[in-house]
XYZ file of C-alpha atoms in Angstrom:
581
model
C 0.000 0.000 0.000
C 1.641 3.279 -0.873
C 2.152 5.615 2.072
C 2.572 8.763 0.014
C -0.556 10.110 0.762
C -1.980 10.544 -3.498
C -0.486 12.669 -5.922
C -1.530 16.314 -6.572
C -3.566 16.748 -9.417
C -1.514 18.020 -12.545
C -1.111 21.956 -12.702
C 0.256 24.181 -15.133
C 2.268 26.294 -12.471
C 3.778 22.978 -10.813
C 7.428 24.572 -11.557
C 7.299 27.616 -9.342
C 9.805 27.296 -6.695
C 7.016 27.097 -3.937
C 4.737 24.512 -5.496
C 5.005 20.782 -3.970
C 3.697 18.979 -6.816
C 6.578 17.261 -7.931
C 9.256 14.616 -6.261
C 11.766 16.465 -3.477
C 15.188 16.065 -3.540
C 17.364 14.615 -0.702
C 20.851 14.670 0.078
C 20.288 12.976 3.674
C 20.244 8.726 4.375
C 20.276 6.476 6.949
C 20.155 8.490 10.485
C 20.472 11.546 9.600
C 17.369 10.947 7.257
C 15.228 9.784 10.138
C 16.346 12.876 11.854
C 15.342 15.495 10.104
C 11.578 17.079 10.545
C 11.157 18.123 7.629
C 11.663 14.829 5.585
C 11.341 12.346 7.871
C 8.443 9.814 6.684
C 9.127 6.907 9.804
C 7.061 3.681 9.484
C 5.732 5.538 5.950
C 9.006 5.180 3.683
C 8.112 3.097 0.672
C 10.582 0.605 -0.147
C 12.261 1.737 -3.132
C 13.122 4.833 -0.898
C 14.335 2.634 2.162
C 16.584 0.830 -0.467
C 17.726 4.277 -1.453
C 18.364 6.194 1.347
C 19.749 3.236 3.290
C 17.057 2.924 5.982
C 16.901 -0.931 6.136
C 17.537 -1.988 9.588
C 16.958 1.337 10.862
C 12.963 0.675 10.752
C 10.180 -2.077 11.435
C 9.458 -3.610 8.406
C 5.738 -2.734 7.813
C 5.386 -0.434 6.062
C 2.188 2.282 6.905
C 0.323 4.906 5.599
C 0.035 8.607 6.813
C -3.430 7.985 8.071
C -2.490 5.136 9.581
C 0.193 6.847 11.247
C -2.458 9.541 12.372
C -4.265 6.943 13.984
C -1.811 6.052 15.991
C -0.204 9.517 16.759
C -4.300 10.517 17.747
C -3.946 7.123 20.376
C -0.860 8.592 22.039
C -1.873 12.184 22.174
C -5.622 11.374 23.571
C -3.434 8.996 26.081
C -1.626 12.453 27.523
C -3.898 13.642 30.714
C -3.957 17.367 30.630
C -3.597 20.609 28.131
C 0.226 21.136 28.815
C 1.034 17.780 28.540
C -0.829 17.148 25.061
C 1.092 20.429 24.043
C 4.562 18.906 24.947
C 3.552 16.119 22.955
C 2.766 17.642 19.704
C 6.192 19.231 20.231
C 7.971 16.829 20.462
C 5.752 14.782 17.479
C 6.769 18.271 15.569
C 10.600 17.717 16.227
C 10.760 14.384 14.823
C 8.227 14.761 11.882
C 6.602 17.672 10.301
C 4.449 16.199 7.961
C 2.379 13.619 10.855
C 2.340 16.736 13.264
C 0.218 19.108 10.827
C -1.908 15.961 9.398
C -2.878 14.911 12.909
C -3.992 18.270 13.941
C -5.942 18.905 10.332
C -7.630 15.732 11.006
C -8.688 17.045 14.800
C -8.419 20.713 14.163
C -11.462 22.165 16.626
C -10.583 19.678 19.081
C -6.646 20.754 18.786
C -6.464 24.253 18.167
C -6.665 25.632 21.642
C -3.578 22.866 22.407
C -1.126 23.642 19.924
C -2.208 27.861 20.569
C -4.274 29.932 23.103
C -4.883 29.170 26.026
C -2.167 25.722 26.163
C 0.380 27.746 24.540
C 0.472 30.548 27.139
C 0.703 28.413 29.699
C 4.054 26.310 27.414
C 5.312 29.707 27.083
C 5.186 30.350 31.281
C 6.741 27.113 31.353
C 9.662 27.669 28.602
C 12.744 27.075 30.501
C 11.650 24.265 32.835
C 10.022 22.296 29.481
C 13.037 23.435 27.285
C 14.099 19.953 25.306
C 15.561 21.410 22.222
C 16.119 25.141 20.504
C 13.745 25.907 17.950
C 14.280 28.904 16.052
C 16.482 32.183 16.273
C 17.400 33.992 19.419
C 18.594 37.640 19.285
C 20.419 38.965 22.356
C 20.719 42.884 22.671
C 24.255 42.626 23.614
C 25.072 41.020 20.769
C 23.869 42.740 18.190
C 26.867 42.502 15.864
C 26.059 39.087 15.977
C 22.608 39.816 14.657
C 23.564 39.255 10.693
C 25.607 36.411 11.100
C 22.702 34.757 13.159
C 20.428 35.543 10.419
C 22.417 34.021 7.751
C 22.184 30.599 9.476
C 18.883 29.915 8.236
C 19.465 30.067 4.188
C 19.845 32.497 1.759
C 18.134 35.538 -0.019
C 15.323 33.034 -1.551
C 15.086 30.530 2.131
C 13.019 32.698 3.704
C 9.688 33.837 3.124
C 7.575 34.329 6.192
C 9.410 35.496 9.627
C 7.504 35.724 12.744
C 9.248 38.756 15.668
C 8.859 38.808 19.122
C 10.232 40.340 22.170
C 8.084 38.517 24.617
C 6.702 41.776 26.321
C 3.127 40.973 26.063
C 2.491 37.586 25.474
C -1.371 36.248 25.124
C -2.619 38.041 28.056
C 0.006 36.523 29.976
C 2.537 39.782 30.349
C 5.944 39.750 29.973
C 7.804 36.066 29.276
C 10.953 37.022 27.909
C 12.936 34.447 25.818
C 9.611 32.486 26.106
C 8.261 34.341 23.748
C 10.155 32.282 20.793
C 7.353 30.064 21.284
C 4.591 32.443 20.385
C 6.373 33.053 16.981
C 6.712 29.439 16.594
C 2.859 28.665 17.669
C 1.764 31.725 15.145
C 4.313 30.129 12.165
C 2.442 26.871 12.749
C -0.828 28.738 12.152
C 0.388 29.803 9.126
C 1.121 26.636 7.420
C -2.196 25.047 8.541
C -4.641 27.855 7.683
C -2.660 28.559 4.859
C -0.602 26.399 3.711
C 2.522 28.496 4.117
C 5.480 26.181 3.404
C 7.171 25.372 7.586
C 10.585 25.155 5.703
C 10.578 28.502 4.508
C 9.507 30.273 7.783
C 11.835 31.399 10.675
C 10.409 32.684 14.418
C 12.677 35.109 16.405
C 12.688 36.287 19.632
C 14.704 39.488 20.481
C 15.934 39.184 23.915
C 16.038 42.996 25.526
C 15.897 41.317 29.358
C 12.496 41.088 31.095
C 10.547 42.667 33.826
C 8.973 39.452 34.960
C 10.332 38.804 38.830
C 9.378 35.611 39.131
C 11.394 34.705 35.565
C 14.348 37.051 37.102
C 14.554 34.788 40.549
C 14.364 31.530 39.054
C 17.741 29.661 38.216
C 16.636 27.961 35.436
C 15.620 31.180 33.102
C 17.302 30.820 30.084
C 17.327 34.291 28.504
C 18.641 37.475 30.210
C 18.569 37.755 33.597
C 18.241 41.595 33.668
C 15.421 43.974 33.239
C 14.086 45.203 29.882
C 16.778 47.154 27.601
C 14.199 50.583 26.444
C 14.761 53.726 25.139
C 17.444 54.787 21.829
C 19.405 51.321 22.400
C 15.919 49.242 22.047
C 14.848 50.711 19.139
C 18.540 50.525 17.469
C 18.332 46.628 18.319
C 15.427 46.395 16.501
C 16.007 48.538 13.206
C 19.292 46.240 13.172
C 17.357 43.535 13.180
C 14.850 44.498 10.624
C 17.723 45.647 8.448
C 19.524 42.645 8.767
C 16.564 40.726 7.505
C 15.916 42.905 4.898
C 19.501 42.317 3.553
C 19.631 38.409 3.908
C 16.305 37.987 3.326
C 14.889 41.092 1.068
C 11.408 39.311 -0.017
C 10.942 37.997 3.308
C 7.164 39.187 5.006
C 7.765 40.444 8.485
C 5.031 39.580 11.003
C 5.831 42.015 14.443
C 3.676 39.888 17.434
C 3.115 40.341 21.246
C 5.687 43.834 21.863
C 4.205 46.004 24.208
C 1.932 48.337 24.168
C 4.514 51.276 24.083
C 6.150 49.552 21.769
C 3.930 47.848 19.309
C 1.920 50.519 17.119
C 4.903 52.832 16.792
C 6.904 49.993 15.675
C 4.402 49.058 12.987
C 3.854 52.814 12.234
C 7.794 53.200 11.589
C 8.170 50.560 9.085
C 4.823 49.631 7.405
C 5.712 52.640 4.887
C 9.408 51.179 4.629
C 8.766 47.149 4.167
C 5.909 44.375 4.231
C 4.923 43.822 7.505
C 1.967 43.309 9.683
C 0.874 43.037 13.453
C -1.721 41.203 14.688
C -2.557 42.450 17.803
C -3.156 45.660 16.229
C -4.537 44.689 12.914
C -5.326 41.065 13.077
C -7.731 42.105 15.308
C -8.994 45.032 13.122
C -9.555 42.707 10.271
C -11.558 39.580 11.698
C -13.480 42.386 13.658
C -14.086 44.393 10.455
C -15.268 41.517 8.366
C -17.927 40.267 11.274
C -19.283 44.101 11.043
C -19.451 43.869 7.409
C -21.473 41.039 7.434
C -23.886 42.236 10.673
C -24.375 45.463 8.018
C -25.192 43.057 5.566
C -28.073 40.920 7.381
C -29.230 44.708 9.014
C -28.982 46.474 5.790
C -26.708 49.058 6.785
C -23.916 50.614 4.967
C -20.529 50.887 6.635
C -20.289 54.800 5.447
C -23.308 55.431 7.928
C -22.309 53.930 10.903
C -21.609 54.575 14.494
C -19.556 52.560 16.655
C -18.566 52.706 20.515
C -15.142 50.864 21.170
C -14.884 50.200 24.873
C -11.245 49.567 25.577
C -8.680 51.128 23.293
C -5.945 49.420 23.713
C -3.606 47.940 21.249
C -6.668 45.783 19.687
C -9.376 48.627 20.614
C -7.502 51.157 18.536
C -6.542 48.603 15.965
C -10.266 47.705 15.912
C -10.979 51.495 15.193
C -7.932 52.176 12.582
C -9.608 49.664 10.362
C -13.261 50.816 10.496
C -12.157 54.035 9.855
C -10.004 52.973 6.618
C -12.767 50.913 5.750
C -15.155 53.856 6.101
C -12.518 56.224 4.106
C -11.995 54.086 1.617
C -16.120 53.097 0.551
C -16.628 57.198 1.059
C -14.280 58.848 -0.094
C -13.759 60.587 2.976
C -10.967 61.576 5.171
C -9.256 59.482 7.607
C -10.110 62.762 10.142
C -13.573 62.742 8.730
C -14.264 58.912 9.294
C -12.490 58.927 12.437
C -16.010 61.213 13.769
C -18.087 57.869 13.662
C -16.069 56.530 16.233
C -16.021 56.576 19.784
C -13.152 55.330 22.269
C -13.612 54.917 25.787
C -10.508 53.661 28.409
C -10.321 54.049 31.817
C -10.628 57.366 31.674
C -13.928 57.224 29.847
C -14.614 58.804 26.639
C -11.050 60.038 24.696
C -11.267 63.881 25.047
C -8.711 66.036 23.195
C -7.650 67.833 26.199
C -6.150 64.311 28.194
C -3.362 64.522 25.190
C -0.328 63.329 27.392
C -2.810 60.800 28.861
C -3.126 59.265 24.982
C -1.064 56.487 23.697
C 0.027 56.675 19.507
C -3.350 55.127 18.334
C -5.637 56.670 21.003
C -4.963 60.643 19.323
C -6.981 59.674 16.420
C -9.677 58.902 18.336
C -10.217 61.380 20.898
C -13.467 64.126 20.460
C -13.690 67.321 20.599
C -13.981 68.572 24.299
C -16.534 70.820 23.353
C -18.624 68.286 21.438
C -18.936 66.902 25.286
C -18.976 69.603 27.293
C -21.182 69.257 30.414
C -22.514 65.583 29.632
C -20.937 62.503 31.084
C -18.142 61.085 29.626
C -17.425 58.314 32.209
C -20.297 56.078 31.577
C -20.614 53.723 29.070
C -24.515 53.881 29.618
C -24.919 57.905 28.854
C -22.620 57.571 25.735
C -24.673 55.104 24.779
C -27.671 56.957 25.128
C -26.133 60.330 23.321
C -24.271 58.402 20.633
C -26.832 55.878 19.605
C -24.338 53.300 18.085
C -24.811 50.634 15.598
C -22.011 48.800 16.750
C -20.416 47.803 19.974
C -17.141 46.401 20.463
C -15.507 45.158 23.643
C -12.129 44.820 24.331
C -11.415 46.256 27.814
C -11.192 42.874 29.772
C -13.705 44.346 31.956
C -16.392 41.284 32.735
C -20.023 42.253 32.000
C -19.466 45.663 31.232
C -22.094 45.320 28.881
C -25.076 45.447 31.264
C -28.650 44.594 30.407
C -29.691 48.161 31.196
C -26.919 49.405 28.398
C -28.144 46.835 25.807
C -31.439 47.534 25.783
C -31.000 51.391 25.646
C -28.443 50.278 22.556
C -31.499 47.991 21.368
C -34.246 50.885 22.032
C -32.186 53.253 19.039
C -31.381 50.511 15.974
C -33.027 47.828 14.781
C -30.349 44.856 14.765
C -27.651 45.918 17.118
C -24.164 44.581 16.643
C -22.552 43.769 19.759
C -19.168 42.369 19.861
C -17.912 41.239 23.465
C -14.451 40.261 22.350
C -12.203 40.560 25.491
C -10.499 36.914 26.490
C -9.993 34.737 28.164
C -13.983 33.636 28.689
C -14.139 35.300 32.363
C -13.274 38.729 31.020
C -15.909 38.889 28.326
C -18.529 41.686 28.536
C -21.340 39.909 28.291
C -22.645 36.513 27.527
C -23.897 35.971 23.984
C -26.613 34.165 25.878
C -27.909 37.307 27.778
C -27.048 39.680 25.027
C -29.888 37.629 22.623
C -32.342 37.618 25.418
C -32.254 41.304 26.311
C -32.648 42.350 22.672
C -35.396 39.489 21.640
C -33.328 37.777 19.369
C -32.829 40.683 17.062
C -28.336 41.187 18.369
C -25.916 40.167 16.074
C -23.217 39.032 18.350
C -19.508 37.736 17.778
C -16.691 36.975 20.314
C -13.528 36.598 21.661
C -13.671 32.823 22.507
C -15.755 29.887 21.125
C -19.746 29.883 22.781
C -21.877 27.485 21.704
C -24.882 28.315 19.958
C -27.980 30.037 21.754
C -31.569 29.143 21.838
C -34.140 31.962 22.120
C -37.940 31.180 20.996
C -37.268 28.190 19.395
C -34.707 29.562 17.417
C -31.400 29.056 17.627
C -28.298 31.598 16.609
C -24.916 30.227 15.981
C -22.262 32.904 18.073
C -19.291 33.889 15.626
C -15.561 33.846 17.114
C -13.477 36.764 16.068
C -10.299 34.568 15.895
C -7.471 35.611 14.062
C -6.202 32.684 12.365
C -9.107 33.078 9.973
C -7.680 36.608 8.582
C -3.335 36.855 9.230
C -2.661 33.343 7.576
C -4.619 34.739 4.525
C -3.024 38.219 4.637
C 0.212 36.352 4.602
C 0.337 34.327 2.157
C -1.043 36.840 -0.269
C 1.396 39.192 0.530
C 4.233 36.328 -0.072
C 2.892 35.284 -3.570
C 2.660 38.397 -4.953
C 6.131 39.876 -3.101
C 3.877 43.033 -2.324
C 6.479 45.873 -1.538
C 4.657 46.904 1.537
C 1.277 45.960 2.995
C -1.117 49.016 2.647
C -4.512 49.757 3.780
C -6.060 48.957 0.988
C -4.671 45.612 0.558
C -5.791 45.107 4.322
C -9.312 46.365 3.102
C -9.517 44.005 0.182
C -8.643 40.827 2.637
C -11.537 42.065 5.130
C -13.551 42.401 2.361
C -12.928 38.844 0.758
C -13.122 37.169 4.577
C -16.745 38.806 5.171
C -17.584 37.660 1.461
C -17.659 34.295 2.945
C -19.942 34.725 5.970
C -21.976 31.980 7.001
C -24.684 34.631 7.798
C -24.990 36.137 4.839
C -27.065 32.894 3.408
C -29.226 32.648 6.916
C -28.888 35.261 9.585
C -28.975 32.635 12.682
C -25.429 31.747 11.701
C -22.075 33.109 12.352
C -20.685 36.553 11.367
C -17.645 35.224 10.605
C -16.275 31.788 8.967
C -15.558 28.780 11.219
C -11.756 28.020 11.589
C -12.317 24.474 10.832
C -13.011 25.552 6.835
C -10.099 28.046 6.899
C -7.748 27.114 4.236
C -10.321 27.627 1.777
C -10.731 30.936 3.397
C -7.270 31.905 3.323
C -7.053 31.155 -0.784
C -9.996 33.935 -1.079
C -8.417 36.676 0.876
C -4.969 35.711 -0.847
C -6.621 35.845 -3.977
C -7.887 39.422 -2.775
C -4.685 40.841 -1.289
C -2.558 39.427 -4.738
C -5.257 41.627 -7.100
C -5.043 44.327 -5.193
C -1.253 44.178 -4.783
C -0.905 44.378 -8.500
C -3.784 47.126 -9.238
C -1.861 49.072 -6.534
C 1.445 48.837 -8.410
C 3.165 46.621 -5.407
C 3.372 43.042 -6.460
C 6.982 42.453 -7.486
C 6.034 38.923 -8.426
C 6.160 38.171 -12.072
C 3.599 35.915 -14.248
C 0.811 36.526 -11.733
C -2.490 35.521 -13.520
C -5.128 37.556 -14.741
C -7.984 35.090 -15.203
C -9.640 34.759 -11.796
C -9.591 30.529 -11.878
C -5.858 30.777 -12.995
C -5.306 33.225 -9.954
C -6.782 30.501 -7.445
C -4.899 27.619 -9.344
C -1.744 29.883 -9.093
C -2.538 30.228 -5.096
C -3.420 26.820 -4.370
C -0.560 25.058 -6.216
C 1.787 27.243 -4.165
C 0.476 25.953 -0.495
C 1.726 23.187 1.215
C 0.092 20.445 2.050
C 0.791 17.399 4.851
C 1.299 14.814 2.364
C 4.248 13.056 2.270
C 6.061 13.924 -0.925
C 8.510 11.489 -2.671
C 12.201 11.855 -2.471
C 14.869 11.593 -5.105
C 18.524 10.919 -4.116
C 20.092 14.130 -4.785
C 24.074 14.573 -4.665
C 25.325 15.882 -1.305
């Protein structure tokens, strides 16, 4: 029985350097074969490659297929007891082969996803240096920064690399600051990648840049393994990271650079600095934005509102809450033809100082300016209470990211409820004990008629005998996408409008759109089909834009989604060919 898992069908674009249609060449046998990730096939090697590569002896003699090696793999993981342990497992399943790690968790993707990321990974990441096995990926020390380009250089040349992942492990998943435990949040958000999208794991890399940590606990404990000092801020941060991003640039100039978890002091100006100098994207700022965007879209759709009209209350403007608010207003800019400063006036941002007033200007972070009203818009009303800006704004939508548990009383739902007819209410804070409401009570207090995503997975209400499906605003439906778009068409930087073409693609495939009771936004489970549509969006726009550097992109639109597909990788097991070392 072969064990190769079926070959692709035949594609006109199979000899792009990305596409995985054909036979891969090998240079490894024997040992060093079975040790390597990336082609290691185990109990799966056919026999004309075990005669090949020299494996005979080195492996039972049955030879199995890739499900049945799933079936087994799916035995041993179901065997481990709790969420860590099942997390160290796939791991460790990931450092011996690459191929049965992302097959297994395709096969049981809802029932694996919050293993191999949020919440198990957070708690993997806490854990770092007492679990630490084995190094994967690079690590960037401060004090060595003339080390930084001979680091980088380790991983491949100019062509290796298309997809890095940055961290410096200030902010990690609601967790804080974790240090040199943050390398695993670039490795959990690389493995995203390559299952929602099909981005090849060979040609990503995940960094951490080690500036030191505030964390106590991680500064008392012996077996830390990054720097045992506090954070490095200021002019010699900031020159650690430009060398950094320069250094990538230089050894790896096509290469998509995905900033994740820096703080919040950190994170928006860092994006702001070099979004108009190279492709990159962060999703705590606009990963958010996006998902969030597309699930308004659609609630517009099933309410029959148009996004130029809106209002919208943001309660929490953090890093997501402004991010949230950048991309609304783009979107709002871009379908009007108005002003950023113009669309920015549908908006409303509240923190813990209430609304955003002009006057608390040194009280403002980067994103919040944008956002804050006129004092004299709100002079003698209240600007502390989300209930009286509810009542003088009148929103369409309301969005909460503020970590602030039920914030979103009955009494300011139904006064939301009293003013439009299908309010969109978004309580989007994790992890589930932060939200601001319950989808549950949030359908009963408007009779059915909210249109409600989340943060976190709820299962689906019943109200009157009907029942509403609750959409998750998860992110892994919208950066994977981004990516890989922005990677196939070697966009020159990643603009708004790209960003507004791959919201506008995701909330194209809402569930809801066909029957209201269902979700605003797509399931993960269906999301590498997902991810082709909003590559397919970003690649068009990329080249109407005058960005795509990529040559022989398609016209026709089923060419373009041949061209996309054929260039994702799959968890197949491909054949090898002896190649000369």
């Amino acid at each position: 029985m072969s064990s190769q898992g079926g070959p692709p069908h035949a594609s006109k674009f199979r000899h792009l350097p990305r596409s995985t249609s054909d036979p891969e060449q090998c240079t490894l046998t024997g040992t060093e074969l079975l040790r390597s990730p990336y082609f290691n096939k185990g109990s799966a090697f056919p026999s004309e490659e075990r005669e090949a590569f020299k494996l005979y002896g080195l492996l039972p003699p049955n030879i199995q297929t890739l499900d049945e090696q799933v079936k087994r793999a799916y035995q041993q993981y179901s065997s481990r007891q709790d969420p860590l342990t099942k997390n160290t497992f796939m791991m460790s399943l990931k450092d011996q082969n690459e191929v049965l790690y992302y097959k297994l968790i395709q096969d049981h993707l809802r029932e694996m996803f919050s293993i191999i990321y949020t919440p198990t990974e957070g708690d993997a990441i806490q854990n770092f240096s007492r679990l630490f096995r084995r190094p994967e990926g690079c690590f960037l020390n401060i004090f060595d920064r003339n080390r930084v380009s001979d680091n980088l250089t380790q991983w491949g040349v100019a062509d290796d690399i298309d997809y890095i992942v940055v961290t410096d492990g200030e902010e990690i998943l609601g967790i804080g600051d974790q240090g040199v435990g943050g390398i695993l949040i670039s490795v959990a958000k690389l493995v995203i990648t390559t299952l929602c999208a099909g981005i090849h794991p060979a040609r990503t890399l995940p960094v951490v840049l080690d500036c030191g940590t505030d964390n106590q606990q991680l500064l008392n404990d012996d077996l830390y393994l990054g720097l045992r000092r506090p954070r490095v801020r200021g002019k010699e941060y900031d020159d650690f990271v430009e060398h950094f991003v320069q250094s990538a640039r230089k050894h790896f100039p096509r290469a998509y650079i995905h900033f994740e978890d820096f703080g919040l002091s950190n994170a928006r100006r860092i994006l702001d600095k070099y979004s108009s100098q190279i492709p990159c994207f962060n999703d705590d700022v606009q990963g958010t934005g996006c998902i969030t965007l597309a699930a308004i879209m659609a609630g517009l759709h099933v309410s029959k509102l148009k996004l130029t009209d809106i209002r919208m209350v943001v309660f929490g403007s953090g890093s997501a809450g402004t991010g949230i608010a950048d991309m609304v207003r783009d979107a709002i800019a871009t379908e009007s033809g108005k002003s950023e400063e113009e669309a920015a006036k549908q908006i409303w941002c509240l923190d813990k100082q209430g609304l955003l007033l002009k006057s608390q200007t040194e009280d403002l972070t980067e994103g919040q300016h944008a956002f804050a009203r006129s004092d004299n818009e709100w002079k003698d009303k209240d600007t502390k209470s989300l209930l009286s800006i509810i009542q003088e704004v009148k929103p369409h939508v309301l969005v909460g990211t503020s970590t602030r548990p039920k914030a979103f009383t009955e009494e300011v739902v139904r006064e939301m409820a009293k003013h439009v007819e299908r309010p969109i209410i978004f309580p989007l804070s994790n992890p589930t004990r932060l939200h601001e409401a319950d989808p549950k009570d949030l359908i009963e207090w408007t009779e059915g008629r909210a249109l409600v995503a989340t943060g976190s997975p709820f299962p689906p209400v019943k109200y009157n005998g009907t029942e509403y499906e609750i959409a998750e605003c998860n992110n892994s439906t919208a950066f994977p996408g981004i990516g890989l778009g922005a990677i196939l068409s070697s966009t020159r930087l990643l603009t708004k409008p790209l960003l507004v073409a791959a919201v506008q693609a995701l909330a194209a495939q809402s569930p809801a759109l066909k029957d209201p009771r269902k979700g605003l936004v797509p399931d993960v489970t269906n999301v590498r089909g997902i991810s082709v549509q909003i590559a397919k969006a970003v690649v068009r726009k990329a080249v109407e834009e005058g960005l795509a550097q990529e040559e022989g992109i398609p016209d026709d639109e089923g060419e373009l989604e041949e061209w996309v597909r054929e260039q994702m990788w799959e968890a197949r097991y491909r054949p090898l060919v002896k190649a000369d070392g």
